[in-house]
Short mmCIF file of C-alpha atoms and ligand atoms in Angstrom, two decimals:
data_model
loop_
_atom_site.label_atom_id
_atom_site.label_comp_id
_atom_site.label_asym_id
_atom_site.label_seq_id
_atom_site.Cartn_x
_atom_site.Cartn_y
_atom_site.Cartn_z
CA MET A 259 -6.79 -32.03 -13.95
CA GLY A 260 -9.20 -30.28 -11.63
CA ARG A 261 -10.19 -29.67 -8.06
CA ALA A 262 -13.04 -27.91 -6.32
CA CYS A 263 -13.14 -25.62 -3.33
CA THR A 264 -16.21 -23.87 -1.92
CA TYR A 265 -14.49 -20.59 -1.01
CA VAL A 266 -11.43 -19.59 -3.01
CA ILE A 267 -9.30 -16.57 -2.12
CA LEU A 268 -7.33 -15.60 -5.22
CA GLY A 269 -4.10 -13.85 -4.22
CA GLY A 270 -1.99 -14.48 -1.14
CA GLY A 271 -1.16 -11.02 0.14
CA VAL A 272 -2.36 -8.87 3.00
CA ALA A 273 -6.08 -9.15 2.26
CA ALA A 274 -5.88 -12.94 1.89
CA GLY A 275 -4.38 -13.41 5.36
CA TYR A 276 -6.99 -11.21 7.04
CA ALA A 277 -9.77 -12.92 5.07
CA ALA A 278 -8.60 -16.36 6.22
CA LEU A 279 -8.49 -15.31 9.87
CA GLU A 280 -11.95 -13.76 9.64
CA PHE A 281 -13.29 -16.93 8.01
CA VAL A 282 -11.97 -19.16 10.80
CA ARG A 283 -13.20 -16.79 13.50
CA ARG A 284 -16.71 -16.76 12.11
CA ARG A 285 -17.01 -20.30 10.89
CA GLY A 286 -14.48 -22.36 12.88
CA ASP A 287 -11.92 -24.58 11.16
CA ALA A 288 -12.51 -25.11 7.46
CA ALA A 289 -13.55 -28.56 6.31
CA PRO A 290 -11.52 -30.25 3.53
CA GLY A 291 -12.29 -28.51 0.22
CA GLU A 292 -13.99 -25.58 1.95
CA LEU A 293 -11.39 -22.77 1.85
CA CYS A 294 -8.15 -22.26 -0.05
CA ILE A 295 -5.78 -19.42 -0.87
CA ILE A 296 -4.12 -19.46 -4.28
CA SER A 297 -0.98 -17.34 -4.54
CA GLU A 298 1.72 -16.75 -7.07
CA GLU A 299 4.07 -16.06 -4.16
CA ALA A 300 5.96 -18.93 -2.56
CA VAL A 301 5.20 -17.91 1.01
CA ALA A 302 2.08 -17.54 3.17
CA PRO A 303 0.42 -14.09 3.36
CA TYR A 304 2.59 -11.47 5.01
CA GLU A 305 2.43 -7.80 5.95
CA ARG A 306 3.73 -6.17 2.75
CA PRO A 307 4.57 -2.80 4.41
CA ALA A 308 7.49 -4.50 6.20
CA LEU A 309 9.28 -4.81 2.85
CA SER A 310 10.09 -1.10 2.58
CA LYS A 311 10.81 -0.64 6.28
CA GLY A 312 12.15 -3.32 8.67
CA TYR A 313 13.17 -5.69 5.85
CA LEU A 314 15.67 -3.19 4.44
CA LEU A 315 17.45 -2.36 7.69
CA PRO A 316 21.23 -2.84 7.46
CA GLU A 317 21.27 -4.93 10.63
CA GLY A 318 18.64 -7.10 12.28
CA GLY A 319 16.21 -6.66 9.39
CA ALA A 320 12.72 -8.13 9.77
CA ARG A 321 12.40 -11.61 8.26
CA LEU A 322 9.62 -14.18 8.10
CA PRO A 323 8.05 -15.63 10.18
CA ALA A 324 8.05 -12.32 12.12
CA PHE A 325 5.75 -10.44 9.74
CA TYR A 326 3.21 -12.94 8.50
CA THR A 327 -0.31 -11.53 8.66
CA CYS A 328 -2.01 -10.56 10.88
CA VAL A 329 0.67 -9.09 13.18
CA GLY A 330 0.38 -5.70 11.50
CA ALA A 331 -2.97 -5.23 13.19
CA ASN A 332 -1.62 -6.60 16.51
CA ASP A 333 -3.51 -9.79 15.84
CA GLN A 334 -2.56 -13.45 15.50
CA LEU A 335 0.58 -14.47 13.58
CA LEU A 336 -0.62 -16.82 10.84
CA THR A 337 2.31 -19.14 10.19
CA PRO A 338 2.00 -21.90 7.56
CA ASP A 339 1.15 -24.25 10.46
CA TRP A 340 -1.79 -22.05 11.44
CA TYR A 341 -3.35 -22.61 8.00
CA LYS A 342 -2.80 -26.39 8.33
CA GLU A 343 -4.25 -26.49 11.82
CA HIS A 344 -7.36 -24.62 10.72
CA GLY A 345 -8.00 -26.51 7.50
CA VAL A 346 -7.15 -23.61 5.17
CA GLU A 347 -5.35 -24.93 2.12
CA LEU A 348 -2.44 -22.79 0.91
CA ILE A 349 -1.82 -23.31 -2.80
CA LEU A 350 1.43 -21.38 -3.15
CA GLY A 351 3.73 -20.70 -6.11
CA THR A 352 0.67 -20.98 -8.34
CA LYS A 353 -0.26 -18.34 -10.88
CA ILE A 354 -3.81 -18.18 -12.18
CA ILE A 355 -3.69 -17.38 -15.87
CA SER A 356 -7.37 -17.21 -16.68
CA ALA A 357 -10.72 -17.02 -14.93
CA ASP A 358 -14.17 -17.98 -16.18
CA VAL A 359 -16.68 -16.22 -13.99
CA ARG A 360 -19.70 -17.80 -15.70
CA ARG A 361 -18.38 -21.31 -15.18
CA LYS A 362 -16.83 -20.42 -11.79
CA THR A 363 -13.43 -21.81 -12.65
CA LEU A 364 -9.84 -20.65 -12.50
CA LEU A 365 -7.03 -22.03 -14.64
CA ALA A 366 -3.53 -22.23 -13.15
CA SER A 367 -0.35 -22.01 -15.22
CA SER A 368 0.27 -25.66 -14.22
CA GLY A 369 -2.82 -26.60 -16.27
CA GLU A 370 -4.90 -27.35 -13.18
CA THR A 371 -8.48 -26.07 -13.03
CA ILE A 372 -9.93 -24.95 -9.72
CA SER A 373 -13.66 -24.48 -9.40
CA TYR A 374 -15.35 -22.45 -6.69
CA LYS A 375 -18.77 -21.54 -5.35
CA THR A 376 -17.59 -18.19 -3.97
CA LEU A 377 -14.48 -16.35 -5.11
CA ILE A 378 -12.72 -13.55 -3.22
CA VAL A 379 -10.40 -11.68 -5.57
CA ALA A 380 -7.40 -10.33 -3.66
CA THR A 381 -4.86 -10.01 -6.45
CA GLY A 382 -3.48 -6.64 -5.29
CA ALA A 383 -1.43 -4.46 -7.58
CA GLN A 384 1.80 -4.58 -9.53
CA ALA A 385 4.57 -2.02 -9.88
CA LEU A 386 4.49 0.00 -13.10
CA LYS A 387 7.58 -0.59 -15.21
CA LEU A 388 9.84 2.01 -16.84
CA GLU A 389 8.95 0.45 -20.21
CA GLU A 390 5.32 1.52 -19.78
CA PHE A 391 6.48 5.14 -19.95
CA GLY A 392 8.73 4.59 -22.95
CA GLY A 393 11.82 3.88 -20.84
CA SER A 394 13.98 0.77 -20.69
CA GLY A 395 16.40 -1.03 -18.40
CA SER A 396 14.06 -2.85 -16.00
CA ASP A 397 15.92 -6.12 -16.62
CA ALA A 398 19.32 -4.73 -15.66
CA GLU A 399 20.91 -6.52 -12.70
CA ASN A 400 21.00 -3.43 -10.51
CA VAL A 401 17.54 -2.02 -11.24
CA CYS A 402 15.14 -2.75 -8.37
CA TYR A 403 11.39 -2.58 -8.01
CA LEU A 404 9.67 -3.36 -4.71
CA ARG A 405 6.45 -5.32 -4.49
CA ASN A 406 7.29 -8.72 -3.03
CA ILE A 407 9.92 -10.58 -1.02
CA GLU A 408 11.88 -11.53 -4.12
CA ASP A 409 12.15 -7.83 -5.02
CA ALA A 410 13.14 -6.97 -1.44
CA ASP A 411 15.88 -9.63 -1.45
CA LYS A 412 17.26 -8.20 -4.69
CA LEU A 413 17.23 -4.72 -3.18
CA VAL A 414 19.03 -5.90 -0.04
CA PHE A 415 21.62 -7.73 -2.16
CA ARG A 416 22.20 -4.65 -4.32
CA MET A 417 22.54 -2.34 -1.30
CA ARG A 418 25.11 -4.67 0.20
CA SER A 419 27.01 -4.83 -3.11
CA CYS A 420 27.66 -1.10 -3.28
CA PRO A 421 28.44 0.37 0.15
CA GLY A 422 29.06 4.09 -0.15
CA GLY A 423 27.86 3.97 -3.76
CA ASN A 424 25.26 6.00 -5.65
CA ALA A 425 21.60 5.09 -5.91
CA ILE A 426 19.19 6.80 -8.26
CA VAL A 427 15.62 6.60 -7.02
CA ILE A 428 13.07 7.14 -9.79
CA GLY A 429 9.79 8.40 -8.34
CA GLY A 430 9.04 10.53 -5.28
CA GLY A 431 5.98 8.65 -4.02
CA TYR A 432 5.66 6.07 -1.24
CA ILE A 433 8.22 3.62 -2.61
CA GLY A 434 10.69 6.35 -3.57
CA MET A 435 10.57 8.07 -0.19
CA GLU A 436 10.59 4.92 1.95
CA CYS A 437 13.36 3.26 -0.08
CA ALA A 438 15.43 6.45 -0.07
CA ALA A 439 15.37 6.39 3.75
CA ALA A 440 16.42 2.72 3.74
CA LEU A 441 19.23 3.43 1.28
CA VAL A 442 20.54 6.20 3.53
CA ALA A 443 20.45 3.80 6.50
CA ASN A 444 22.56 1.47 4.37
CA LYS A 445 25.07 4.30 3.78
CA ILE A 446 24.31 4.75 0.11
CA LYS A 447 24.20 8.19 -1.51
CA VAL A 448 20.73 8.89 -2.84
CA THR A 449 19.39 11.09 -5.63
CA ILE A 450 15.61 11.10 -6.09
CA VAL A 451 14.26 12.12 -9.49
CA PHE A 452 10.60 12.77 -10.28
CA PRO A 453 8.58 14.93 -12.66
CA GLY A 454 6.36 16.75 -10.14
CA LYS A 455 6.99 19.92 -8.17
CA HIS A 456 7.31 18.11 -4.86
CA CYS A 457 7.42 14.64 -3.33
CA MET A 458 4.28 12.63 -2.49
CA GLY A 459 2.27 14.70 -4.91
CA ARG A 460 -0.87 12.60 -4.49
CA LEU A 461 -1.18 13.40 -0.78
CA PHE A 462 1.15 16.09 0.54
CA THR A 463 0.56 19.81 0.20
CA PRO A 464 3.62 21.76 -1.07
CA LYS A 465 4.26 22.92 2.53
CA ILE A 466 4.16 19.42 4.01
CA ALA A 467 6.37 18.12 1.20
CA GLU A 468 8.87 20.90 1.83
CA PHE A 469 9.36 19.72 5.41
CA TYR A 470 10.10 16.13 4.33
CA GLU A 471 12.36 17.23 1.48
CA ASN A 472 14.35 19.41 3.90
CA TYR A 473 14.56 16.54 6.36
CA TYR A 474 15.81 14.13 3.67
CA THR A 475 18.25 16.75 2.42
CA SER A 476 19.67 16.99 5.94
CA LYS A 477 20.32 13.24 5.67
CA GLY A 478 22.29 13.78 2.47
CA VAL A 479 19.57 13.01 -0.08
CA THR A 480 19.50 15.07 -3.30
CA PHE A 481 16.17 15.91 -4.96
CA ILE A 482 15.94 16.53 -8.70
CA LYS A 483 12.39 17.64 -9.37
CA GLY A 484 10.40 18.60 -12.44
CA THR A 485 12.23 16.25 -14.75
CA ALA A 486 12.61 12.56 -15.48
CA VAL A 487 15.22 9.95 -16.26
CA SER A 488 15.10 9.69 -20.04
CA SER A 489 17.39 6.67 -20.33
CA LEU A 490 19.66 4.34 -18.41
CA GLU A 491 23.12 3.57 -19.77
CA ILE A 492 23.91 -0.11 -19.31
CA SER A 493 27.26 -1.87 -19.41
CA SER A 494 27.76 -5.62 -18.78
CA GLY A 495 24.13 -5.95 -17.72
CA LYS A 496 24.29 -3.18 -15.14
CA VAL A 497 23.17 0.44 -15.19
CA THR A 498 26.15 2.74 -14.85
CA THR A 499 24.56 6.12 -15.60
CA ALA A 500 21.10 7.65 -15.49
CA ILE A 501 20.57 10.31 -18.14
CA LEU A 502 18.02 13.03 -17.44
CA ARG A 503 15.80 14.75 -20.00
CA ASP A 504 17.95 17.87 -19.80
CA GLY A 505 21.05 15.81 -20.62
CA ARG A 506 22.49 15.64 -17.10
CA ARG A 507 24.32 12.38 -16.41
CA LEU A 508 24.13 10.83 -12.93
CA PRO A 509 26.48 7.99 -11.98
CA ALA A 510 24.56 4.98 -10.68
CA ASP A 511 25.59 1.85 -8.79
CA MET A 512 21.95 0.92 -8.39
CA VAL A 513 18.51 2.21 -9.36
CA VAL A 514 15.25 1.91 -7.42
CA VAL A 515 12.05 2.47 -9.36
CA GLY A 516 8.77 3.49 -7.71
CA ILE A 517 6.61 5.10 -10.36
CA GLY A 518 3.19 3.88 -9.31
CA ALA A 519 1.16 0.71 -9.32
CA ARG A 520 -1.67 -0.85 -11.31
CA ALA A 521 -4.39 -3.08 -9.83
CA ASN A 522 -4.26 -6.69 -11.04
CA THR A 523 -7.65 -6.79 -12.73
CA ALA A 524 -6.66 -8.37 -16.07
CA LEU A 525 -8.13 -11.83 -15.31
CA PHE A 526 -11.58 -10.28 -14.97
CA GLU A 527 -11.62 -7.61 -17.71
CA GLY A 528 -14.74 -8.08 -19.81
CA GLN A 529 -16.31 -10.34 -17.16
CA LEU A 530 -16.80 -8.05 -14.17
CA VAL A 531 -17.67 -4.36 -14.15
CA MET A 532 -14.59 -2.18 -13.64
CA GLU A 533 -14.34 1.35 -12.25
CA LYS A 534 -11.44 3.71 -11.49
CA GLY A 535 -8.81 1.13 -12.34
CA GLY A 536 -10.31 -1.56 -10.12
CA ILE A 537 -13.09 -4.11 -9.90
CA LYS A 538 -16.32 -2.36 -8.98
CA VAL A 539 -17.98 -3.73 -5.84
CA ASN A 540 -20.93 -2.75 -3.70
CA GLY A 541 -20.86 -2.02 0.03
CA GLN A 542 -20.64 -5.77 0.69
CA MET A 543 -17.50 -5.98 -1.49
CA GLN A 544 -19.54 -7.99 -3.99
CA THR A 545 -18.77 -7.55 -7.69
CA SER A 546 -21.19 -7.44 -10.62
CA ASP A 547 -21.24 -11.26 -10.32
CA ALA A 548 -22.91 -12.28 -7.05
CA SER A 549 -20.46 -15.18 -6.51
CA VAL A 550 -17.39 -12.97 -6.73
CA TYR A 551 -16.11 -10.52 -4.10
CA ALA A 552 -13.10 -8.23 -4.51
CA VAL A 553 -10.97 -6.75 -1.72
CA GLY A 554 -7.81 -4.74 -1.10
CA ASP A 555 -5.92 -2.84 -3.79
CA VAL A 556 -8.03 -4.33 -6.57
CA ALA A 557 -11.45 -3.22 -5.27
CA THR A 558 -13.26 0.03 -6.04
CA PHE A 559 -15.96 0.45 -3.42
CA PRO A 560 -18.44 3.08 -2.22
CA VAL A 561 -17.10 5.18 0.66
CA THR A 562 -20.07 6.20 2.80
CA LEU A 563 -18.10 9.04 4.35
CA PHE A 564 -17.58 10.58 0.89
CA GLY A 565 -21.28 10.37 -0.03
CA CYS A 566 -20.77 6.83 -1.39
CA ASP A 567 -18.27 8.03 -3.99
CA ALA A 568 -16.50 4.97 -5.45
CA ARG A 569 -12.82 4.86 -4.44
CA ARG A 570 -9.90 2.47 -4.67
CA PHE A 571 -7.10 2.60 -2.12
CA GLU A 572 -3.65 1.05 -2.30
CA HIS A 573 -3.08 0.94 1.45
CA VAL A 574 -2.83 -1.83 3.98
CA ASP A 575 -5.60 -0.77 6.35
CA CYS A 576 -8.04 -0.88 3.47
CA ALA A 577 -6.87 -4.39 2.49
CA ARG A 578 -7.40 -5.63 6.06
CA ARG A 579 -10.83 -4.10 6.55
CA THR A 580 -12.29 -4.84 3.13
CA ALA A 581 -11.11 -8.46 3.43
CA ARG A 582 -12.84 -8.92 6.78
CA HIS A 583 -15.98 -7.25 5.48
CA ALA A 584 -16.15 -9.41 2.37
CA VAL A 585 -15.82 -12.60 4.41
CA ALA A 586 -18.57 -11.49 6.79
CA ALA A 587 -20.82 -10.71 3.83
CA ALA A 588 -19.95 -13.86 1.85
CA LEU A 589 -20.56 -16.19 4.80
CA ASP A 590 -23.89 -14.61 5.58
CA PRO A 591 -25.19 -12.57 2.63
CA SER A 592 -28.45 -11.74 4.40
CA GLY A 593 -26.71 -11.17 7.73
CA PRO A 594 -25.90 -8.06 9.69
CA ALA A 595 -22.64 -7.16 7.88
CA GLY A 596 -24.33 -4.23 6.11
CA ASP A 597 -22.40 -1.91 3.87
CA ILE A 598 -18.79 -1.21 4.68
CA ASP A 599 -18.31 2.10 6.47
CA TYR A 600 -14.69 2.87 5.80
CA LEU A 601 -12.55 5.72 7.10
CA PRO A 602 -9.54 5.93 4.73
CA PHE A 603 -6.29 5.68 6.68
CA PHE A 604 -2.72 5.85 5.31
CA TYR A 605 0.58 6.06 7.16
CA SER A 606 4.32 5.95 6.71
CA ARG A 607 7.39 5.68 8.92
CA VAL A 608 10.83 6.81 7.75
CA PHE A 609 13.96 7.74 9.69
CA ALA A 610 12.65 8.96 13.07
CA LEU A 611 9.50 10.30 11.44
CA SER A 612 6.00 8.90 11.48
CA TRP A 613 2.79 10.32 10.04
CA ARG A 614 -0.82 9.33 9.65
CA PHE A 615 -3.54 10.57 7.36
CA TYR A 616 -7.30 10.04 7.62
CA GLY A 617 -10.08 10.85 5.17
CA ASP A 618 -9.84 12.80 1.94
CA ASN A 619 -7.27 15.44 0.99
CA ALA A 620 -9.93 17.48 -0.77
CA GLY A 621 -10.91 21.06 -0.02
CA GLU A 622 -8.93 23.85 1.59
CA ALA A 623 -5.76 22.75 3.40
CA VAL A 624 -5.23 24.43 6.78
CA HIS A 625 -1.80 23.76 8.25
CA PHE A 626 -0.92 23.74 11.92
CA GLY A 627 2.18 23.33 14.05
CA ASP A 628 5.73 24.15 13.07
CA LEU A 629 6.46 23.02 9.51
CA GLY A 630 9.92 24.55 9.51
CA PHE A 631 12.62 21.91 9.56
CA SER A 632 15.10 22.07 12.41
CA ALA A 633 17.64 19.34 13.05
CA SER A 634 17.36 19.79 16.82
CA SER A 635 13.61 19.57 17.45
CA THR A 636 11.11 16.73 17.26
CA PRO A 637 8.61 17.65 14.57
CA LYS A 638 4.91 17.87 15.23
CA PHE A 639 2.69 19.46 12.61
CA GLY A 640 -0.14 18.66 10.29
CA ALA A 641 -3.01 19.85 8.18
CA PHE A 642 -6.76 19.67 8.06
CA TRP A 643 -8.63 19.67 4.78
CA VAL A 644 -11.89 21.61 5.04
CA SER A 645 -14.70 20.79 2.62
CA ALA A 646 -16.77 23.39 0.77
CA ALA A 647 -19.52 22.60 3.28
CA GLY A 648 -17.22 23.77 6.11
CA ARG A 649 -16.43 20.36 7.59
CA ILE A 650 -13.18 18.50 8.30
CA ALA A 651 -12.74 16.11 5.36
CA GLY A 652 -9.17 14.99 5.95
CA ALA A 653 -6.40 15.27 8.52
CA PHE A 654 -2.65 14.69 8.44
CA LEU A 655 -0.41 14.58 11.50
CA GLU A 656 3.33 14.05 11.84
CA GLY A 657 4.69 12.98 15.22
CA GLY A 658 1.34 12.51 16.97
CA SER A 659 0.54 10.47 20.07
CA PRO A 660 -2.04 7.64 19.92
CA GLU A 661 -4.61 9.97 21.55
CA GLU A 662 -3.92 12.70 19.01
CA TYR A 663 -4.23 10.32 16.07
CA GLU A 664 -7.47 9.01 17.50
CA ALA A 665 -8.76 12.57 17.91
CA ILE A 666 -8.00 13.62 14.33
CA ALA A 667 -9.55 10.37 13.05
CA HIS A 668 -12.67 11.14 15.08
CA ALA A 669 -12.83 14.69 13.72
CA VAL A 670 -12.73 13.34 10.17
CA ARG A 671 -15.20 10.55 10.80
CA SER A 672 -17.68 12.89 12.47
CA GLY A 673 -17.12 15.61 9.85
CA ALA A 674 -16.47 18.20 12.56
CA ALA A 675 -17.91 21.59 11.62
CA VAL A 676 -15.42 24.41 10.98
CA PRO A 677 -17.29 27.69 11.41
CA ASP A 678 -14.11 29.73 10.96
CA VAL A 679 -11.05 28.53 9.02
CA ALA A 680 -8.83 31.24 10.53
CA GLN A 681 -9.74 30.02 14.01
CA LEU A 682 -8.97 26.43 12.99
CA ALA A 683 -5.55 27.59 11.81
CA ARG A 684 -4.98 29.34 15.14
CA GLU A 685 -6.15 26.42 17.27
CA GLY A 686 -4.43 23.73 15.22
CA LEU A 687 -4.46 20.34 16.91
CA ALA A 688 -6.30 21.78 19.93
CA PHE A 689 -9.35 22.08 17.65
CA VAL A 690 -9.95 18.32 17.83
CA PHE A 691 -9.81 18.34 21.64
CA ARG A 692 -12.50 21.00 22.10
CA ASP A 693 -15.60 20.05 24.14
P1 FAD B 15 -1.17 -7.69 -2.12
O1 FAD B 15 -0.73 -7.64 -0.73
O2 FAD B 15 -0.33 -7.07 -3.17
O3 FAD B 15 -1.39 -9.22 -2.50
C1 FAD B 15 -1.77 -9.64 -3.79
C2 FAD B 15 -1.43 -11.10 -3.92
O4 FAD B 15 -2.04 -11.63 -5.08
C3 FAD B 15 0.06 -11.37 -4.05
O5 FAD B 15 0.40 -12.46 -3.25
C4 FAD B 15 0.21 -11.72 -5.53
O6 FAD B 15 1.29 -12.57 -5.80
C5 FAD B 15 -1.11 -12.45 -5.76
N1 FAD B 15 -1.53 -12.55 -7.15
C6 FAD B 15 -1.74 -11.54 -8.03
N2 FAD B 15 -2.14 -12.04 -9.23
C7 FAD B 15 -2.17 -13.38 -9.09
C8 FAD B 15 -2.50 -14.44 -9.97
N3 FAD B 15 -2.88 -14.22 -11.23
N4 FAD B 15 -2.41 -15.71 -9.52
C9 FAD B 15 -2.03 -15.96 -8.23
N5 FAD B 15 -1.72 -14.99 -7.36
C10 FAD B 15 -1.79 -13.72 -7.77
N6 FAD B 15 0.31 0.53 2.80
C11 FAD B 15 0.18 1.26 3.95
O7 FAD B 15 -0.94 1.67 4.28
N7 FAD B 15 1.26 1.55 4.72
C12 FAD B 15 2.50 1.14 4.40
O8 FAD B 15 3.45 1.45 5.12
C13 FAD B 15 2.68 0.39 3.20
N8 FAD B 15 3.90 -0.03 2.83
C14 FAD B 15 4.06 -0.72 1.66
C15 FAD B 15 5.32 -1.12 1.27
C16 FAD B 15 5.52 -1.79 0.07
C17 FAD B 15 6.89 -2.21 -0.33
C18 FAD B 15 4.41 -2.05 -0.77
C19 FAD B 15 4.62 -2.74 -2.09
C20 FAD B 15 3.14 -1.67 -0.39
C21 FAD B 15 2.95 -1.01 0.83
N9 FAD B 15 1.69 -0.59 1.25
C22 FAD B 15 1.53 0.10 2.42
C23 FAD B 15 0.51 -0.95 0.47
C24 FAD B 15 -0.10 -2.27 1.00
O9 FAD B 15 0.92 -3.20 1.22
C25 FAD B 15 -1.10 -2.79 -0.01
O10 FAD B 15 -2.15 -1.87 -0.09
C26 FAD B 15 -1.61 -4.17 0.40
O11 FAD B 15 -0.59 -5.11 0.36
C27 FAD B 15 -2.75 -4.61 -0.51
O12 FAD B 15 -3.14 -5.88 -0.13
P2 FAD B 15 -3.76 -6.89 -1.22
O13 FAD B 15 -3.97 -8.18 -0.51
O14 FAD B 15 -4.87 -6.22 -1.91
O15 FAD B 15 -2.61 -7.07 -2.30
P1 NDP B 16 3.09 6.47 -6.03
O1 NDP B 16 1.91 6.66 -6.88
O2 NDP B 16 3.00 6.74 -4.57
O3 NDP B 16 4.26 7.40 -6.56
C1 NDP B 16 4.66 7.39 -7.88
C2 NDP B 16 5.77 8.40 -8.05
O4 NDP B 16 6.35 8.19 -9.32
C3 NDP B 16 5.35 9.85 -7.98
O5 NDP B 16 6.35 10.58 -7.31
C4 NDP B 16 5.32 10.26 -9.45
O6 NDP B 16 5.71 11.61 -9.61
C5 NDP B 16 6.44 9.42 -10.00
N1 NDP B 16 6.36 9.14 -11.42
C6 NDP B 16 5.27 8.83 -12.15
N2 NDP B 16 5.65 8.58 -13.42
C7 NDP B 16 6.98 8.74 -13.47
C8 NDP B 16 7.95 8.62 -14.48
N3 NDP B 16 7.63 8.28 -15.72
N4 NDP B 16 9.25 8.85 -14.17
C9 NDP B 16 9.59 9.18 -12.91
N5 NDP B 16 8.72 9.31 -11.91
C10 NDP B 16 7.43 9.08 -12.19
O7 NDP B 16 3.59 4.97 -6.30
P2 NDP B 16 4.78 4.13 -5.66
O8 NDP B 16 5.44 3.44 -6.80
O9 NDP B 16 5.59 4.97 -4.78
O10 NDP B 16 4.02 3.06 -4.77
C11 NDP B 16 3.48 1.88 -5.36
C12 NDP B 16 2.39 1.30 -4.49
O11 NDP B 16 2.88 0.92 -3.23
C13 NDP B 16 1.25 2.24 -4.24
O12 NDP B 16 0.11 1.43 -4.30
C14 NDP B 16 1.46 2.70 -2.82
O13 NDP B 16 0.23 3.03 -2.21
C15 NDP B 16 2.07 1.47 -2.21
N6 NDP B 16 2.92 1.81 -1.06
C16 NDP B 16 2.34 2.41 0.02
C17 NDP B 16 3.10 2.75 1.09
C18 NDP B 16 2.44 3.42 2.25
O14 NDP B 16 1.23 3.53 2.28
N7 NDP B 16 3.21 3.88 3.24
C19 NDP B 16 4.53 2.48 1.14
C20 NDP B 16 5.05 1.87 -0.07
C21 NDP B 16 4.25 1.55 -1.10
P3 NDP B 16 4.66 12.80 -9.69
O15 NDP B 16 3.78 12.70 -8.50
O16 NDP B 16 5.58 13.96 -9.66
O17 NDP B 16 3.93 12.59 -10.97
#
């Protein structure tokens, strides 16, 4: 059994949706056998960030079709009909189990072989499991991960099954913090447990983290830091107690696990060059095989702004932009696409809070604004990271306006010079509005 398609997008997540739209915009409707998306998921590409935000609301939660790509970038809503109308074949509910880059073929679990001329790998990442850290209990009925709609449905079901109950959140990163806020909105008591000194250890400074921890605490969330859940006690298929390394026992009606993610590179190990946990690509998002491009969470690419240092990002803006860039390059390899010039951008929204980060959190952190938590005031604060060369390398802002976010992004992109760090600290946000 086999079929052929000129351009194959492997994976049906955020990057796939943006790649399809870019293809149609540049090339017009696809001809039969010209473009397909192969996805293990049963639904068309959607904006994954909705799963830890609107989807988990207790009332009026976001549901498809409202968050198909590409609404997250205020662009067209690509419903399944859109793909039909534009000749893009959606091959859903189909897992690719092996890839042969030399022969340019993919093998689906159904036994079908799909051959391509150009492949765009957009397989994203998967949640790390407790078992990978020597733990157990992932299969228990009330243990939830969050990567896809199926996971989100399980989480919603579990939240509704234990109103007023206790949730243990394992991990204080993006998933842990966003899910904790959703659990609170669903009137569930939350305890977050993680090994580090503060939440969001990969991005936040201790001072920034302190603000968010105080805010969450004011909403009734308990933080247990510097330790880990050593085991989960299970009865009749459900976790009843989480046991910490120090022996403490925490009652649990449900558990949410967010302990990191791993890029889905396995199909291409030994066939494509890998770097920093992802598939290495050049500035055109092209892998070590000229017929294969990689985009989104799975791609490690040179960031011009960081002196072409190779980086991999697990954030939606990166998935959107790298996908568009790869399509531009693949459709016209000798064309004007050039190398991607990416400004890293991450964000989150929880409770009434909203922050954005641009660039690299490397160098000296200079805070500004009022980082003290007060229940009565609307927070506005942030930090600049100043490189050894005395330039703004990264910027974080909570509670900014569109103009302020644009201004900090510009300061990072232009590498604004900081002649005097003390003055930057005094000026704070005003620094990016000088001139
Ligand atoms: P994905 O969107 O993960 O898509 C990968 C696709 O490939 C999936 O459809 C998967 O099923 C498919 N696939 C994988 N392997 C195979 C295979 N072998 N065969 C067939 N199909 C396969 N980022 C932000 O910047 N802001 C946010 O607020 C934010 N919120 C998030 C909330 C949640 C709950 C999650 C999980 C992530 C969030 N992110 C956020 C991160 C962002 O969603 C990802 O960076 C983005 O989805 C990456 O896009 P992608 O297309 O590379 O991968
Ligand atoms: P993160 O890497 O953000 O956070 C992992 C957390 O798990 C950290 O707090 C870490 O603690 C903790 N941890 C690591 N190992 C253990 C362990 N053995 N036991 C307990 N805790 C542990 O990953 P997430 O799972 O939160 O997110 C998964 C993916 O989803 C990422 O790709 C992320 O980018 C993406 N995402 C992005 C969002 C956004 O951009 N707004 C929102 C939601 C998801 P410590 O730091 O102390 O080691």
